[in-house]
């Protein structure tokens, strides 16, 4: 059974662009009065419009320009320093378009959670929507998973899916999948605030209280 306490669950959210998943998560957290604290929003892109939105909402907004760093390890070191200032329970990658170093992932393993725009293990990496259309699949969607050192391969927490129609192009499909993402990520984040997601020693995800980790739009 989940253990409940008065302690708020602390999140740091990483973004690279407009941060629509971050925005939906923050709005849902506020509207539903979660026992959570969005401690900071950090972007590797100083021009990310999501940072402006976060600032307007009074959130700590930090920019670390990844183009200034000569190596991934150097950037990840400074990113880790910023993250550790907030002692988060979880770090949510919401459209964070960087591959993280092995040492970074190992340091935060079990706390790092990513949302990926495909039904993993199908279509890891980039261009997921065009790849889905080219492959002829009938369903497509998103996956929320714990981050592991191997790209887009960590233990899966939840997935959301939608139909792929014959008339779909990348734009229409991506817009529909984004609506699914806006359902799945806030749901997972809320379960985290309630201590209803567990990762055991065998890296198996357990979701308590009979939550269904599959969503459809």
mmCIF file of C-alpha atoms in Angstrom:
data_model
loop_
_atom_site.group_PDB
_atom_site.id
_atom_site.type_symbol
_atom_site.label_atom_id
_atom_site.label_comp_id
_atom_site.label_asym_id
_atom_site.label_seq_id
_atom_site.Cartn_x
_atom_site.Cartn_y
_atom_site.Cartn_z
ATOM 1 C CA UNK A 1 0.000 0.000 0.000
ATOM 2 C CA UNK A 2 1.230 3.533 -0.794
ATOM 3 C CA UNK A 3 2.635 5.571 2.053
ATOM 4 C CA UNK A 4 1.185 9.061 2.314
ATOM 5 C CA UNK A 5 2.756 12.002 4.095
ATOM 6 C CA UNK A 6 2.522 15.757 4.271
ATOM 7 C CA UNK A 7 5.851 16.127 2.486
ATOM 8 C CA UNK A 8 5.508 17.632 -0.969
ATOM 9 C CA UNK A 9 7.003 15.787 -3.910
ATOM 10 C CA UNK A 10 9.651 17.993 -5.514
ATOM 11 C CA UNK A 11 9.993 18.082 -9.308
ATOM 12 C CA UNK A 12 12.605 19.660 -11.538
ATOM 13 C CA UNK A 13 11.482 19.800 -15.173
ATOM 14 C CA UNK A 14 13.895 19.869 -18.122
ATOM 15 C CA UNK A 15 12.808 21.342 -21.456
ATOM 16 C CA UNK A 16 14.342 22.465 -24.736
ATOM 17 C CA UNK A 17 11.522 24.352 -26.474
ATOM 18 C CA UNK A 18 8.012 25.586 -25.803
ATOM 19 C CA UNK A 19 7.522 23.042 -23.035
ATOM 20 C CA UNK A 20 3.868 22.247 -23.697
ATOM 21 C CA UNK A 21 4.082 19.108 -21.566
ATOM 22 C CA UNK A 22 5.665 21.148 -18.791
ATOM 23 C CA UNK A 23 2.871 23.700 -19.058
ATOM 24 C CA UNK A 24 0.163 21.054 -18.930
ATOM 25 C CA UNK A 25 1.811 19.426 -15.935
ATOM 26 C CA UNK A 26 2.121 22.711 -14.023
ATOM 27 C CA UNK A 27 -1.476 23.680 -14.816
ATOM 28 C CA UNK A 28 -2.810 20.278 -13.772
ATOM 29 C CA UNK A 29 -0.766 20.332 -10.579
ATOM 30 C CA UNK A 30 -2.183 23.749 -9.657
ATOM 31 C CA UNK A 31 -5.765 23.016 -10.718
ATOM 32 C CA UNK A 32 -5.903 19.709 -8.838
ATOM 33 C CA UNK A 33 -3.947 21.000 -5.832
ATOM 34 C CA UNK A 34 -1.368 18.222 -5.824
ATOM 35 C CA UNK A 35 0.977 17.808 -2.892
ATOM 36 C CA UNK A 36 3.860 18.803 -5.155
ATOM 37 C CA UNK A 37 6.395 21.532 -5.696
ATOM 38 C CA UNK A 38 7.610 22.389 -9.193
ATOM 39 C CA UNK A 39 10.989 23.491 -7.870
ATOM 40 C CA UNK A 40 12.561 24.620 -11.145
ATOM 41 C CA UNK A 41 12.347 24.527 -14.927
ATOM 42 C CA UNK A 42 15.718 24.178 -16.651
ATOM 43 C CA UNK A 43 16.457 24.430 -20.365
ATOM 44 C CA UNK A 44 19.566 23.795 -22.439
ATOM 45 C CA UNK A 45 18.224 26.371 -24.893
ATOM 46 C CA UNK A 46 18.229 29.997 -23.719
ATOM 47 C CA UNK A 47 15.638 30.849 -26.383
ATOM 48 C CA UNK A 48 13.173 28.220 -25.216
ATOM 49 C CA UNK A 49 9.764 29.888 -25.001
ATOM 50 C CA UNK A 50 8.827 27.502 -22.205
ATOM 51 C CA UNK A 51 11.214 29.401 -19.932
ATOM 52 C CA UNK A 52 9.253 32.629 -20.499
ATOM 53 C CA UNK A 53 6.014 30.846 -19.632
ATOM 54 C CA UNK A 54 7.544 29.365 -16.487
ATOM 55 C CA UNK A 55 8.844 32.781 -15.383
ATOM 56 C CA UNK A 56 5.376 34.288 -15.834
ATOM 57 C CA UNK A 57 4.053 31.584 -13.519
ATOM 58 C CA UNK A 58 6.615 32.495 -10.866
ATOM 59 C CA UNK A 59 8.702 29.346 -11.272
ATOM 60 C CA UNK A 60 12.474 29.219 -10.953
ATOM 61 C CA UNK A 61 13.633 29.261 -14.590
ATOM 62 C CA UNK A 62 17.234 28.460 -15.456
ATOM 63 C CA UNK A 63 18.992 28.487 -18.795
ATOM 64 C CA UNK A 64 22.180 26.513 -19.474
ATOM 65 C CA UNK A 65 23.220 27.083 -23.061
ATOM 66 C CA UNK A 66 24.485 23.685 -24.204
ATOM 67 C CA UNK A 67 26.115 25.236 -27.290
ATOM 68 C CA UNK A 68 28.737 26.832 -25.025
ATOM 69 C CA UNK A 69 30.029 23.486 -23.768
ATOM 70 C CA UNK A 70 32.779 21.537 -25.460
ATOM 71 C CA UNK A 71 31.586 18.162 -24.199
ATOM 72 C CA UNK A 72 28.450 16.404 -22.986
ATOM 73 C CA UNK A 73 30.108 15.594 -19.672
ATOM 74 C CA UNK A 74 30.873 19.260 -18.972
ATOM 75 C CA UNK A 75 27.300 20.295 -19.662
ATOM 76 C CA UNK A 76 25.880 17.456 -17.599
ATOM 77 C CA UNK A 77 28.163 18.406 -14.703
ATOM 78 C CA UNK A 78 26.766 21.943 -14.600
ATOM 79 C CA UNK A 79 23.238 20.665 -15.150
ATOM 80 C CA UNK A 80 23.688 18.368 -12.177
ATOM 81 C CA UNK A 81 24.893 21.266 -10.037
ATOM 82 C CA UNK A 82 21.746 23.252 -10.874
ATOM 83 C CA UNK A 83 19.452 20.293 -10.265
ATOM 84 C CA UNK A 84 21.024 19.481 -6.905
ATOM 85 C CA UNK A 85 20.249 22.986 -5.628
ATOM 86 C CA UNK A 86 16.604 21.907 -5.450
ATOM 87 C CA UNK A 87 17.035 18.353 -4.097
ATOM 88 C CA UNK A 88 14.262 17.011 -6.322
ATOM 89 C CA UNK A 89 12.497 13.724 -5.789
ATOM 90 C CA UNK A 90 12.101 13.394 -9.556
ATOM 91 C CA UNK A 91 13.546 15.012 -12.662
ATOM 92 C CA UNK A 92 11.050 15.089 -15.523
ATOM 93 C CA UNK A 93 12.343 15.325 -19.085
ATOM 94 C CA UNK A 94 9.510 17.054 -20.932
ATOM 95 C CA UNK A 95 10.810 17.597 -24.437
ATOM 96 C CA UNK A 96 14.449 17.790 -23.363
ATOM 97 C CA UNK A 97 16.318 17.257 -26.610
ATOM 98 C CA UNK A 98 19.681 16.079 -25.373
ATOM 99 C CA UNK A 99 21.264 12.702 -24.827
ATOM 100 C CA UNK A 100 22.462 12.491 -21.249
ATOM 101 C CA UNK A 101 25.827 11.029 -20.294
ATOM 102 C CA UNK A 102 26.177 7.627 -18.650
ATOM 103 C CA UNK A 103 27.447 9.124 -15.378
ATOM 104 C CA UNK A 104 24.530 11.578 -15.204
ATOM 105 C CA UNK A 105 21.941 8.858 -15.768
ATOM 106 C CA UNK A 106 23.556 6.552 -13.220
ATOM 107 C CA UNK A 107 23.628 9.322 -10.615
ATOM 108 C CA UNK A 108 19.894 9.973 -10.911
ATOM 109 C CA UNK A 109 18.674 6.534 -11.940
ATOM 110 C CA UNK A 110 15.205 5.941 -10.540
ATOM 111 C CA UNK A 111 14.562 9.694 -10.393
ATOM 112 C CA UNK A 112 14.894 10.511 -14.106
ATOM 113 C CA UNK A 113 11.656 10.186 -16.080
ATOM 114 C CA UNK A 114 11.216 10.921 -19.780
ATOM 115 C CA UNK A 115 8.285 11.238 -22.151
ATOM 116 C CA UNK A 116 9.011 9.942 -25.650
ATOM 117 C CA UNK A 117 6.713 10.436 -28.660
ATOM 118 C CA UNK A 118 6.333 6.803 -29.703
ATOM 119 C CA UNK A 119 5.171 3.488 -28.334
ATOM 120 C CA UNK A 120 8.546 2.209 -27.243
ATOM 121 C CA UNK A 121 10.353 0.026 -28.091
ATOM 122 C CA UNK A 122 9.112 1.126 -31.530
ATOM 123 C CA UNK A 123 10.749 4.217 -33.024
ATOM 124 C CA UNK A 124 13.364 5.325 -30.493
ATOM 125 C CA UNK A 125 15.289 8.511 -31.223
ATOM 126 C CA UNK A 126 14.115 11.308 -33.514
ATOM 127 C CA UNK A 127 11.515 11.655 -36.299
ATOM 128 C CA UNK A 128 9.113 9.272 -34.607
ATOM 129 C CA UNK A 129 5.970 10.522 -36.342
ATOM 130 C CA UNK A 130 7.359 10.355 -39.856
ATOM 131 C CA UNK A 131 8.810 6.934 -39.107
ATOM 132 C CA UNK A 132 5.443 5.737 -37.851
ATOM 133 C CA UNK A 133 3.696 6.946 -41.011
ATOM 134 C CA UNK A 134 6.334 5.413 -43.288
ATOM 135 C CA UNK A 135 6.118 2.082 -41.500
ATOM 136 C CA UNK A 136 2.358 1.842 -41.974
ATOM 137 C CA UNK A 137 1.464 1.237 -38.312
ATOM 138 C CA UNK A 138 -2.195 1.629 -37.353
ATOM 139 C CA UNK A 139 -1.563 2.982 -33.851
ATOM 140 C CA UNK A 140 1.037 5.397 -32.532
ATOM 141 C CA UNK A 141 1.517 7.273 -29.302
ATOM 142 C CA UNK A 142 3.844 8.103 -26.449
ATOM 143 C CA UNK A 143 5.710 6.442 -23.614
ATOM 144 C CA UNK A 144 6.645 7.668 -20.142
ATOM 145 C CA UNK A 145 9.602 5.708 -18.814
ATOM 146 C CA UNK A 146 12.468 5.752 -16.378
ATOM 147 C CA UNK A 147 15.658 6.874 -18.113
ATOM 148 C CA UNK A 148 18.434 4.312 -18.450
ATOM 149 C CA UNK A 149 21.896 4.685 -19.995
ATOM 150 C CA UNK A 150 20.698 3.112 -23.249
ATOM 151 C CA UNK A 151 18.698 5.608 -25.319
ATOM 152 C CA UNK A 152 14.895 5.342 -24.980
ATOM 153 C CA UNK A 153 15.041 1.911 -23.398
ATOM 154 C CA UNK A 154 14.356 2.371 -19.677
ATOM 155 C CA UNK A 155 11.543 0.675 -17.729
ATOM 156 C CA UNK A 156 8.136 1.756 -19.034
ATOM 157 C CA UNK A 157 5.660 3.354 -16.624
ATOM 158 C CA UNK A 158 2.763 4.246 -18.923
ATOM 159 C CA UNK A 159 1.851 4.594 -22.585
ATOM 160 C CA UNK A 160 -0.827 6.442 -24.497
ATOM 161 C CA UNK A 161 -1.964 5.684 -28.001
ATOM 162 C CA UNK A 162 -4.108 6.962 -30.833
ATOM 163 C CA UNK A 163 -5.079 5.751 -34.277
ATOM 164 C CA UNK A 164 -3.029 6.496 -37.374
ATOM 165 C CA UNK A 165 -5.293 7.362 -40.302
ATOM 166 C CA UNK A 166 -4.575 7.131 -44.021
ATOM 167 C CA UNK A 167 -4.825 10.913 -44.366
ATOM 168 C CA UNK A 168 -2.339 11.645 -41.567
ATOM 169 C CA UNK A 169 0.831 13.608 -42.163
ATOM 170 C CA UNK A 170 3.486 14.451 -39.597
ATOM 171 C CA UNK A 171 1.629 17.588 -38.503
ATOM 172 C CA UNK A 172 -1.763 15.997 -37.895
ATOM 173 C CA UNK A 173 -0.313 12.926 -36.232
ATOM 174 C CA UNK A 174 2.053 14.873 -33.996
ATOM 175 C CA UNK A 175 -0.771 17.161 -32.871
ATOM 176 C CA UNK A 176 -2.928 14.201 -31.921
ATOM 177 C CA UNK A 177 -0.106 12.407 -30.127
ATOM 178 C CA UNK A 178 0.655 15.599 -28.195
ATOM 179 C CA UNK A 179 -2.884 15.531 -26.807
ATOM 180 C CA UNK A 180 -2.183 12.004 -25.595
ATOM 181 C CA UNK A 181 1.084 13.173 -24.016
ATOM 182 C CA UNK A 182 -0.872 15.860 -22.167
ATOM 183 C CA UNK A 183 -2.940 13.092 -20.550
ATOM 184 C CA UNK A 184 -0.183 10.617 -19.775
ATOM 185 C CA UNK A 185 2.573 12.764 -18.251
ATOM 186 C CA UNK A 186 0.388 14.598 -15.704
ATOM 187 C CA UNK A 187 -1.168 11.283 -14.694
ATOM 188 C CA UNK A 188 2.233 9.727 -14.074
ATOM 189 C CA UNK A 189 3.438 12.811 -12.207
ATOM 190 C CA UNK A 190 0.402 12.673 -9.928
ATOM 191 C CA UNK A 191 1.041 8.999 -9.175
ATOM 192 C CA UNK A 192 4.575 9.982 -8.241
ATOM 193 C CA UNK A 193 3.303 12.585 -5.786
ATOM 194 C CA UNK A 194 1.222 9.855 -4.151
ATOM 195 C CA UNK A 195 4.140 7.396 -4.002
ATOM 196 C CA UNK A 196 2.191 5.031 -6.227
ATOM 197 C CA UNK A 197 5.023 4.190 -8.628
ATOM 198 C CA UNK A 198 7.829 1.891 -7.561
ATOM 199 C CA UNK A 199 10.914 0.592 -9.336
ATOM 200 C CA UNK A 200 12.115 -2.637 -7.761
ATOM 201 C CA UNK A 201 15.603 -4.127 -7.648
ATOM 202 C CA UNK A 202 14.957 -5.973 -10.911
ATOM 203 C CA UNK A 203 13.993 -2.678 -12.626
ATOM 204 C CA UNK A 204 10.373 -3.731 -12.813
ATOM 205 C CA UNK A 205 7.818 -0.933 -12.564
ATOM 206 C CA UNK A 206 4.978 -1.415 -10.110
ATOM 207 C CA UNK A 207 1.985 0.931 -10.140
ATOM 208 C CA UNK A 208 -0.071 0.783 -6.956
ATOM 209 C CA UNK A 209 -3.814 1.236 -6.401
ATOM 210 C CA UNK A 210 -4.696 -0.496 -9.676
ATOM 211 C CA UNK A 211 -3.960 2.469 -11.919
ATOM 212 C CA UNK A 212 -4.094 1.610 -15.606
ATOM 213 C CA UNK A 213 -0.839 2.595 -17.311
ATOM 214 C CA UNK A 214 -2.467 2.634 -20.754
ATOM 215 C CA UNK A 215 -4.284 5.674 -22.174
ATOM 216 C CA UNK A 216 -6.251 6.133 -25.407
ATOM 217 C CA UNK A 217 -7.337 9.215 -27.312
#
